[in-house]
XYZ file of C-alpha atoms in Angstrom:
590
model
C 143.500 164.948 177.536
C 143.387 161.194 175.679
C 143.540 158.145 177.539
C 146.516 156.372 178.594
C 147.223 153.734 176.284
C 146.767 150.261 177.697
C 150.286 148.170 177.669
C 149.712 144.569 177.278
C 151.800 144.618 180.685
C 149.167 146.442 182.424
C 145.756 144.081 180.572
C 147.585 140.866 182.385
C 147.793 142.620 185.666
C 144.331 143.557 185.615
C 143.061 140.612 184.205
C 145.267 138.618 186.933
C 143.566 140.376 189.142
C 139.977 139.241 187.937
C 142.034 135.165 188.315
C 143.372 135.581 191.608
C 140.715 138.106 193.555
C 140.029 135.736 195.878
C 143.597 133.604 196.147
C 146.073 134.617 198.743
C 149.390 135.020 196.508
C 152.806 135.164 196.852
C 153.893 136.998 194.208
C 151.904 140.175 193.250
C 150.135 140.143 189.683
C 152.980 142.923 188.288
C 155.540 140.220 188.789
C 153.223 137.147 187.322
C 153.013 139.255 185.050
C 156.787 140.190 183.551
C 156.380 136.090 184.415
C 154.279 135.478 181.949
C 155.983 137.879 179.529
C 159.724 136.742 179.772
C 158.276 132.756 178.886
C 156.089 134.414 176.054
C 159.251 136.725 174.772
C 157.155 139.496 174.868
C 157.551 143.131 175.716
C 155.359 144.989 177.838
C 154.728 147.478 174.837
C 153.725 145.431 172.309
C 150.927 145.969 170.228
C 146.889 144.551 170.689
C 145.456 142.115 168.186
C 143.301 144.064 166.157
C 140.140 143.061 167.856
C 137.101 141.445 165.315
C 139.427 140.141 163.140
C 138.142 136.866 160.784
C 141.654 135.132 160.628
C 140.002 132.514 158.245
C 137.380 132.141 155.448
C 135.511 129.660 153.214
C 138.603 127.593 151.936
C 139.485 126.652 155.456
C 138.782 123.046 156.264
C 140.633 120.959 159.023
C 140.790 117.299 159.375
C 140.774 116.077 163.071
C 143.159 112.881 163.361
C 145.365 110.788 165.698
C 149.152 110.527 164.463
C 148.618 106.695 163.307
C 145.051 106.565 162.122
C 147.282 105.099 159.316
C 150.612 103.114 159.984
C 152.833 101.561 158.264
C 155.245 98.715 159.337
C 158.761 100.140 159.758
C 157.583 103.634 159.335
C 156.710 106.338 161.767
C 153.205 107.341 162.078
C 153.440 110.709 161.499
C 155.672 110.367 158.325
C 152.625 107.305 157.186
C 150.285 110.730 157.927
C 151.779 113.424 156.052
C 152.466 110.813 152.859
C 148.228 110.524 153.034
C 147.362 113.935 153.783
C 149.518 115.141 150.688
C 148.414 111.920 148.298
C 144.339 112.100 148.934
C 143.656 115.350 151.130
C 146.605 118.359 150.194
C 144.617 120.809 147.288
C 141.040 120.275 149.187
C 141.532 120.368 153.139
C 144.000 122.597 154.316
C 144.450 122.638 158.487
C 144.903 119.367 160.420
C 144.185 118.952 163.993
C 146.514 115.919 165.729
C 144.994 114.644 168.348
C 147.722 114.434 171.092
C 151.179 113.564 169.967
C 152.715 113.568 173.528
C 153.216 109.789 175.528
C 150.756 109.140 177.592
C 149.580 106.611 180.189
C 145.636 106.464 178.805
C 142.357 107.931 177.118
C 144.269 107.684 173.642
C 146.424 110.212 174.300
C 143.998 112.761 176.851
C 146.437 111.835 179.976
C 149.565 113.504 179.127
C 152.926 112.339 180.853
C 155.056 115.161 179.235
C 153.971 118.201 177.450
C 157.179 119.098 176.089
C 157.438 115.845 173.789
C 156.228 114.426 170.641
C 155.400 110.297 171.935
C 158.249 108.234 169.624
C 156.118 105.893 168.502
C 155.036 108.183 166.172
C 157.519 110.183 165.398
C 159.810 113.573 166.340
C 159.008 117.457 166.499
C 160.616 117.216 163.046
C 157.730 115.456 161.643
C 155.475 117.737 163.449
C 156.703 120.716 162.088
C 156.876 119.242 158.905
C 153.158 118.560 158.642
C 153.415 122.028 159.813
C 155.321 123.338 157.227
C 152.761 122.755 154.990
C 149.183 122.519 156.701
C 147.729 124.950 159.609
C 148.209 122.900 162.518
C 145.955 122.379 165.380
C 147.150 120.979 168.215
C 145.633 120.049 171.956
C 146.094 121.853 174.850
C 145.419 119.247 177.651
C 145.150 122.222 180.105
C 142.611 120.626 182.747
C 144.798 117.367 184.206
C 147.306 115.263 183.292
C 148.953 111.547 183.910
C 149.383 110.771 186.961
C 152.652 109.067 185.843
C 153.569 112.671 184.809
C 157.401 113.925 186.504
C 154.920 116.501 188.164
C 152.644 114.472 189.918
C 155.614 111.675 191.077
C 157.008 115.319 192.500
C 153.816 115.829 193.964
C 153.722 112.698 195.809
C 157.329 113.080 196.527
C 156.441 116.630 197.904
C 159.488 117.880 196.514
C 160.245 119.584 192.961
C 157.855 120.978 190.175
C 154.885 119.967 190.299
C 154.571 119.616 194.434
C 152.228 121.755 194.646
C 150.026 121.796 191.134
C 146.964 119.688 191.677
C 143.976 120.013 193.252
C 142.748 118.126 196.386
C 139.793 118.549 198.674
C 138.707 116.584 202.098
C 136.082 113.780 201.795
C 133.931 115.884 204.028
C 134.252 118.726 201.871
C 130.523 119.234 199.778
C 130.898 117.801 196.686
C 127.758 117.253 196.019
C 127.068 120.252 192.970
C 129.944 119.396 191.230
C 129.403 118.437 188.085
C 131.600 116.060 185.611
C 130.779 113.635 182.885
C 132.158 109.961 184.272
C 130.444 107.922 187.079
C 133.990 107.131 188.632
C 134.565 108.486 192.082
C 136.084 112.010 191.940
C 138.407 112.164 194.282
C 141.848 109.727 194.659
C 143.185 108.966 197.817
C 147.317 109.266 197.415
C 150.177 109.014 200.580
C 152.642 111.731 199.768
C 155.467 113.148 201.500
C 153.374 115.947 202.830
C 150.413 112.861 203.858
C 147.656 111.614 202.904
C 146.030 113.772 199.925
C 142.468 113.773 197.794
C 143.422 114.194 194.527
C 140.495 115.548 192.576
C 139.873 113.387 189.181
C 137.157 115.006 187.177
C 137.653 112.261 184.275
C 139.713 109.377 185.773
C 142.244 108.123 188.543
C 145.072 108.325 186.067
C 143.709 112.213 184.799
C 144.753 114.260 187.799
C 143.522 117.907 187.628
C 145.505 120.864 188.318
C 145.259 123.390 190.581
C 145.342 126.342 188.541
C 145.265 128.677 191.936
C 149.168 128.304 192.102
C 150.247 130.982 189.597
C 153.074 128.396 188.988
C 150.718 126.236 187.001
C 149.679 129.148 185.292
C 153.244 129.918 184.308
C 154.223 126.576 183.203
C 150.884 126.449 180.888
C 152.827 129.275 179.416
C 155.876 128.150 178.823
C 154.461 124.816 177.048
C 151.738 127.337 175.313
C 155.113 129.358 173.644
C 156.376 125.749 172.863
C 153.708 124.822 170.749
C 154.155 128.057 168.524
C 157.169 127.548 168.294
C 156.504 124.742 166.705
C 153.996 125.571 164.105
C 150.964 125.417 166.337
C 148.594 127.835 164.534
C 145.220 126.450 166.415
C 144.682 125.462 170.052
C 142.201 123.215 171.231
C 141.663 123.685 174.395
C 140.502 120.820 175.783
C 138.107 119.846 179.123
C 138.430 123.909 179.289
C 135.068 123.984 181.411
C 136.351 122.169 184.461
C 139.777 124.292 185.118
C 138.851 126.421 188.017
C 137.421 124.513 191.066
C 135.647 125.608 194.285
C 134.614 123.390 196.660
C 130.661 123.650 197.401
C 130.352 124.625 193.822
C 129.700 122.866 190.316
C 133.206 123.892 189.691
C 132.363 124.273 186.171
C 132.501 127.091 184.343
C 133.505 128.995 186.846
C 134.367 133.036 186.172
C 137.901 132.512 186.721
C 137.797 130.090 183.776
C 136.453 132.227 181.958
C 139.186 134.436 182.340
C 141.882 131.884 181.981
C 141.207 132.104 178.711
C 141.423 135.124 178.001
C 144.214 135.622 179.523
C 146.042 132.980 177.519
C 144.258 134.941 173.748
C 145.868 137.926 175.038
C 149.000 136.164 174.981
C 148.754 134.477 171.869
C 147.124 136.628 169.590
C 150.276 138.940 171.700
C 152.953 136.481 170.360
C 151.175 135.459 166.908
C 147.650 137.632 165.480
C 146.988 134.809 163.403
C 146.913 131.834 165.916
C 143.845 131.095 167.473
C 142.009 128.919 170.475
C 139.260 126.798 170.260
C 137.607 125.664 173.602
C 136.191 122.184 173.749
C 133.449 122.879 176.401
C 130.655 119.645 175.648
C 127.947 121.192 178.021
C 124.418 122.847 177.009
C 124.269 124.545 174.199
C 123.705 128.117 176.355
C 126.759 127.584 178.602
C 128.882 126.471 175.390
C 128.131 129.972 173.835
C 129.183 131.288 176.845
C 133.137 130.809 176.046
C 133.086 133.593 173.023
C 132.506 135.921 175.744
C 132.175 139.550 174.112
C 134.522 138.471 171.261
C 137.419 138.800 173.672
C 137.832 134.417 175.134
C 137.877 131.750 172.500
C 138.195 132.832 168.630
C 135.729 129.312 168.181
C 133.570 127.626 170.006
C 132.842 123.649 169.202
C 128.950 123.098 167.774
C 128.818 120.658 170.172
C 124.998 120.524 169.742
C 125.117 120.305 165.948
C 126.042 116.193 166.070
C 123.327 114.571 168.190
C 120.761 117.229 166.391
C 121.313 116.523 162.077
C 121.911 112.815 163.006
C 118.743 112.881 164.912
C 116.974 114.182 162.249
C 118.225 111.991 159.277
C 117.490 109.157 161.840
C 113.576 110.481 162.251
C 113.685 112.048 159.066
C 111.738 115.427 160.729
C 114.184 118.538 160.831
C 111.789 119.729 163.542
C 114.523 120.115 166.587
C 117.624 120.796 164.394
C 115.431 124.039 162.758
C 114.592 125.294 166.354
C 117.976 125.074 167.200
C 120.036 126.692 163.964
C 116.535 129.555 163.738
C 118.328 129.832 167.655
C 121.682 130.439 167.057
C 123.204 133.853 167.286
C 125.402 134.789 163.820
C 129.027 134.908 164.937
C 130.193 138.024 165.497
C 133.296 139.195 163.425
C 136.161 138.052 165.195
C 134.406 134.407 166.293
C 133.345 130.979 164.367
C 131.758 128.015 165.294
C 133.647 124.918 165.045
C 131.261 122.596 163.141
C 131.447 118.757 163.564
C 129.682 115.687 163.553
C 132.000 113.037 164.356
C 135.384 113.076 166.432
C 137.549 110.687 168.492
C 134.964 111.106 170.760
C 131.366 110.033 170.654
C 128.064 112.028 170.186
C 127.732 114.002 172.986
C 124.093 114.186 174.720
C 124.829 117.070 177.207
C 124.447 119.021 174.512
C 121.185 117.651 173.683
C 119.719 118.819 177.104
C 117.034 120.781 176.513
C 116.492 120.847 172.602
C 115.426 116.899 172.368
C 113.251 115.754 174.717
C 113.225 112.598 176.558
C 111.368 110.822 173.960
C 113.418 111.627 171.389
C 116.557 111.126 173.353
C 114.986 107.319 174.680
C 114.457 106.438 170.905
C 117.807 108.259 169.385
C 120.124 105.884 171.768
C 117.694 102.928 171.123
C 118.616 103.470 167.485
C 122.419 103.695 167.724
C 122.017 100.637 169.925
C 120.675 98.721 167.351
C 123.189 99.715 164.743
C 126.446 98.338 166.555
C 126.998 101.460 169.159
C 127.787 102.258 172.653
C 126.568 104.178 175.744
C 128.999 106.009 177.603
C 127.545 107.275 181.015
C 127.775 109.936 183.709
C 126.680 110.612 187.203
C 124.197 114.275 187.333
C 124.480 115.871 190.250
C 121.840 114.410 191.563
C 123.355 111.156 191.649
C 121.407 109.930 188.672
C 123.586 107.689 185.810
C 122.535 109.945 182.745
C 124.286 108.809 179.229
C 126.742 111.453 178.200
C 127.404 109.887 174.505
C 126.790 107.583 172.342
C 130.099 105.550 170.464
C 129.868 104.549 166.870
C 131.157 105.048 163.604
C 129.545 108.396 161.971
C 129.162 105.554 159.014
C 127.293 103.110 160.466
C 125.500 105.063 162.550
C 123.117 106.521 159.607
C 122.649 102.986 158.592
C 119.328 103.028 158.591
C 116.362 105.480 160.206
C 114.568 104.643 163.731
C 112.577 102.027 161.809
C 116.110 99.919 161.533
C 118.503 99.177 158.672
C 117.545 100.338 154.880
C 119.362 100.791 151.435
C 120.107 104.419 151.695
C 123.313 104.833 153.953
C 125.666 106.056 151.921
C 123.385 109.227 150.797
C 122.118 109.671 154.288
C 126.116 109.944 155.347
C 126.729 112.265 152.487
C 123.723 114.521 153.440
C 124.776 114.244 156.645
C 127.638 115.700 155.325
C 126.643 118.409 152.660
C 124.705 120.305 155.605
C 127.119 120.364 157.674
C 129.174 121.647 155.264
C 127.483 124.402 153.966
C 126.460 126.062 157.651
C 127.766 129.368 158.937
C 131.196 128.289 161.175
C 134.380 126.466 159.777
C 134.127 122.521 158.962
C 135.817 119.899 160.908
C 136.029 116.631 159.514
C 137.332 113.670 161.291
C 139.300 111.302 159.136
C 137.329 108.017 159.614
C 134.340 109.863 158.146
C 136.793 111.151 155.356
C 137.288 107.008 154.908
C 133.864 105.947 155.568
C 135.439 103.776 158.688
C 133.401 101.350 160.709
C 132.969 100.217 163.955
C 135.905 98.809 164.946
C 134.868 95.893 167.467
C 138.126 94.130 168.040
C 139.779 97.448 169.040
C 136.406 97.836 171.479
C 136.852 94.176 172.742
C 140.899 94.532 173.420
C 140.725 97.309 175.155
C 137.576 97.316 176.610
C 137.608 101.133 176.238
C 133.982 102.808 174.439
C 135.101 105.221 172.698
C 137.763 102.672 171.124
C 134.695 101.718 168.602
C 135.586 105.183 166.355
C 139.403 105.171 166.362
C 140.568 102.220 164.151
C 143.562 102.496 163.074
C 144.262 101.624 158.768
C 147.436 99.373 158.040
C 148.468 101.766 154.906
C 148.415 99.040 153.000
C 144.425 97.742 153.479
C 143.688 101.586 153.157
C 145.190 101.813 149.748
C 143.712 98.671 148.747
C 140.280 99.420 149.731
C 140.117 103.501 148.420
C 141.298 100.805 144.939
C 138.473 98.936 145.601
C 134.991 99.444 143.652
C 133.249 96.930 145.254
C 133.840 98.848 148.584
C 132.368 102.089 149.535
C 135.864 103.841 150.566
C 136.768 105.540 147.928
C 133.369 106.771 146.947
C 132.988 108.427 150.225
C 136.382 109.791 149.744
C 135.873 110.893 146.229
C 132.373 112.445 147.070
C 133.325 114.567 150.256
C 136.387 115.884 148.285
C 134.244 116.917 145.568
C 131.809 119.010 148.250
C 134.696 120.383 149.886
C 136.228 121.570 146.236
C 132.657 123.546 145.501
C 132.564 124.890 149.004
C 135.770 126.297 149.288
C 135.546 128.319 146.086
C 132.385 130.459 147.702
C 131.865 133.456 149.101
C 128.715 132.872 150.320
C 130.605 129.821 152.509
C 132.753 132.210 154.116
C 132.706 131.391 157.952
C 130.807 134.542 158.839
C 128.560 134.988 156.138
C 125.495 135.798 156.544
C 122.796 132.902 157.164
C 118.814 132.721 157.539
C 116.942 129.669 158.212
C 114.016 128.468 155.919
C 110.872 127.090 156.269
C 109.795 123.988 154.203
C 108.290 121.483 155.947
C 109.542 119.181 158.197
C 111.152 117.264 155.809
C 113.055 119.704 153.593
C 115.601 120.967 155.702
C 117.232 124.791 153.904
C 118.719 127.815 154.713
C 120.348 130.799 152.915
C 124.016 132.106 152.642
C 125.000 135.476 151.982
C 128.275 136.397 150.841
C 129.668 139.239 153.596
C 129.706 141.939 149.745
C 126.315 140.532 149.402
C 126.924 139.125 145.732
C 126.576 135.843 146.312
C 123.618 134.082 147.755
C 123.370 130.115 148.172
C 120.112 127.891 149.185
C 120.963 125.163 150.757
C 118.394 122.202 150.866
C 118.363 119.258 152.351
C 115.343 116.280 151.177
C 116.403 114.521 155.166
C 113.850 111.919 154.085
C 113.778 108.622 152.481
C 110.965 109.702 149.737
C 111.466 111.223 146.986
C 110.498 115.358 147.844
C 109.163 118.193 145.563
C 111.550 121.427 146.375
C 109.403 124.023 144.666
C 111.574 126.896 143.304
C 108.734 129.654 144.250
C 109.408 129.004 147.812
C 112.846 129.979 147.471
C 113.714 134.318 146.599
C 115.405 132.932 143.406
C 116.087 136.752 141.965
C 114.603 136.617 138.681
C 117.754 138.833 137.202
C 120.385 136.810 138.197
C 121.458 133.327 136.527
C 121.104 130.313 138.474
C 123.098 127.224 139.041
C 123.075 124.331 141.261
C 126.470 123.556 141.953
C 127.094 119.923 143.421
C 125.401 119.094 139.978
C 126.737 122.182 137.584
C 123.289 122.109 135.826
C 122.198 125.663 135.101
C 118.947 126.671 136.447
C 116.612 128.117 134.111
C 112.856 127.453 135.298
C 112.389 129.498 138.617
C 108.232 128.265 139.294
C 109.492 124.923 138.477
C 109.242 122.066 141.009
C 112.744 120.096 141.677
C 112.082 116.587 142.718
C 114.724 115.751 145.392
C 115.786 112.218 145.686
C 116.509 110.999 149.167
C 118.534 112.748 151.132
C 119.756 114.252 148.145
C 120.792 118.041 148.923
C 121.103 120.777 146.399
C 123.101 124.049 146.838
C 121.476 126.415 144.274
C 123.747 129.391 143.377
C 123.569 133.119 141.606
C 127.247 132.682 141.831
C 129.882 129.728 140.637
C 133.035 131.562 141.478
C 136.369 131.551 143.404
C 136.451 133.088 145.774
C 138.204 136.879 145.388
C 139.891 137.149 148.745
C 140.199 141.250 148.121
C 136.529 141.298 147.934
C 135.775 139.431 151.329
């Protein structure tokens, strides 16, 4: 007798039973499953998404931007952004992550007042849809918390209406000593409500009040939000701060099993509604914990590769790839159906928790000191022992790479390009911050006006000033944009740069960082090697496995390599991509 076919409803019931196994529910798991199916407009017998399927290729690049990173007087910023994308990015980058574009009260969008509306200062849902029709749209699901000025929290204070039971509370005498969080502010916020005095859990700030997912109504509300985003063209969901979702007093309240099961359930719903939609989890935590969000290729499709930024920046500031190479060798290859989301700069700072256990305390102290010398700021958190620890470095990437641990030098541009040439070639999908594409530097004025460290790397360009800067050959902005675009234009044509293509770390000493990529059909090999020092370094080609029956080219310069026993002299921070093929990817062969 054949095994019974698992229906979507039955799968949801199983997942809900895992999530709520120690919660007393007013509804059965079956009733909750029916509600979720109704909200998502799904039937119980819809076919399951095919597992271990890659919905990405070497052609996928994500630009990370705020809706108002570029502004023009009397024009909705989303219009201005689309104009920039169409004029400067379109033929190179095919995906856009617009950071929270909803009404908000703080944290540059991550304290959402209304999930169903577009911030009117940015534009409308029509503007969002216009972008989604031309680019794959990535959007944040700010799922751990919302604004204390939201209608939901207003109803919590009043003690009635939707939201009155949406928020997690604790008592002052609860054992909260094990809670892990990325801030130094008090965890609990005292609130007088219609039901009396309450102490609301606030992982991040007292304006960002945490949801209580023990209440299935919260899950239903976010399922409705997901359905609306899918209808508006969102293809990639960034699960913001997901690691903190489920709380249990007396525990660390981070990475709990229920959190992982919620991610699996939301994946079940999302890929049942759109098999090509994907989830990327944002978990700024130590590397081994971050990797768990892959599950068994049944949880997040992608995870932010949070250890890459501090390790790569440390490599370029010290001139040694020791720690970067050790880490890369230890990283498991992503299974089909999963991928690393690689980045080295974003709207947030450069996280230091993901470097824990990877960089020594002395290396971290040197890194922090160097970044401070280059004008950066340091944000702090309280550890589980009550100690103040550096949480992230806040600085524009271009300024972070203006020198080495020895001080500033003349290699700023070359070092900056080297960082991206390494990141673009690594296993995974690259995410590039708009201010990296433009070579934007520290915004001290915004930092001074906001007194918020992250503002230093959240500049808003006036469109006319940006176009003037890009037209001025005496400035670095146009050179940065054209050089990064040229690297990406080459990358997106190489099958060996598929996010799931084979990767193997090379051993070429501490000043040459290298790895080998091979396409999934094994027809193309690329040796990616960077001089990460401020001195010329010779690369003996005999150290590479350059098969003599193949014709080899250096893809970045376009030069042919004819002598396989020669030495290539790499200039400071020069990268070479040595390939046996320089072809446009044939999608049917991957």
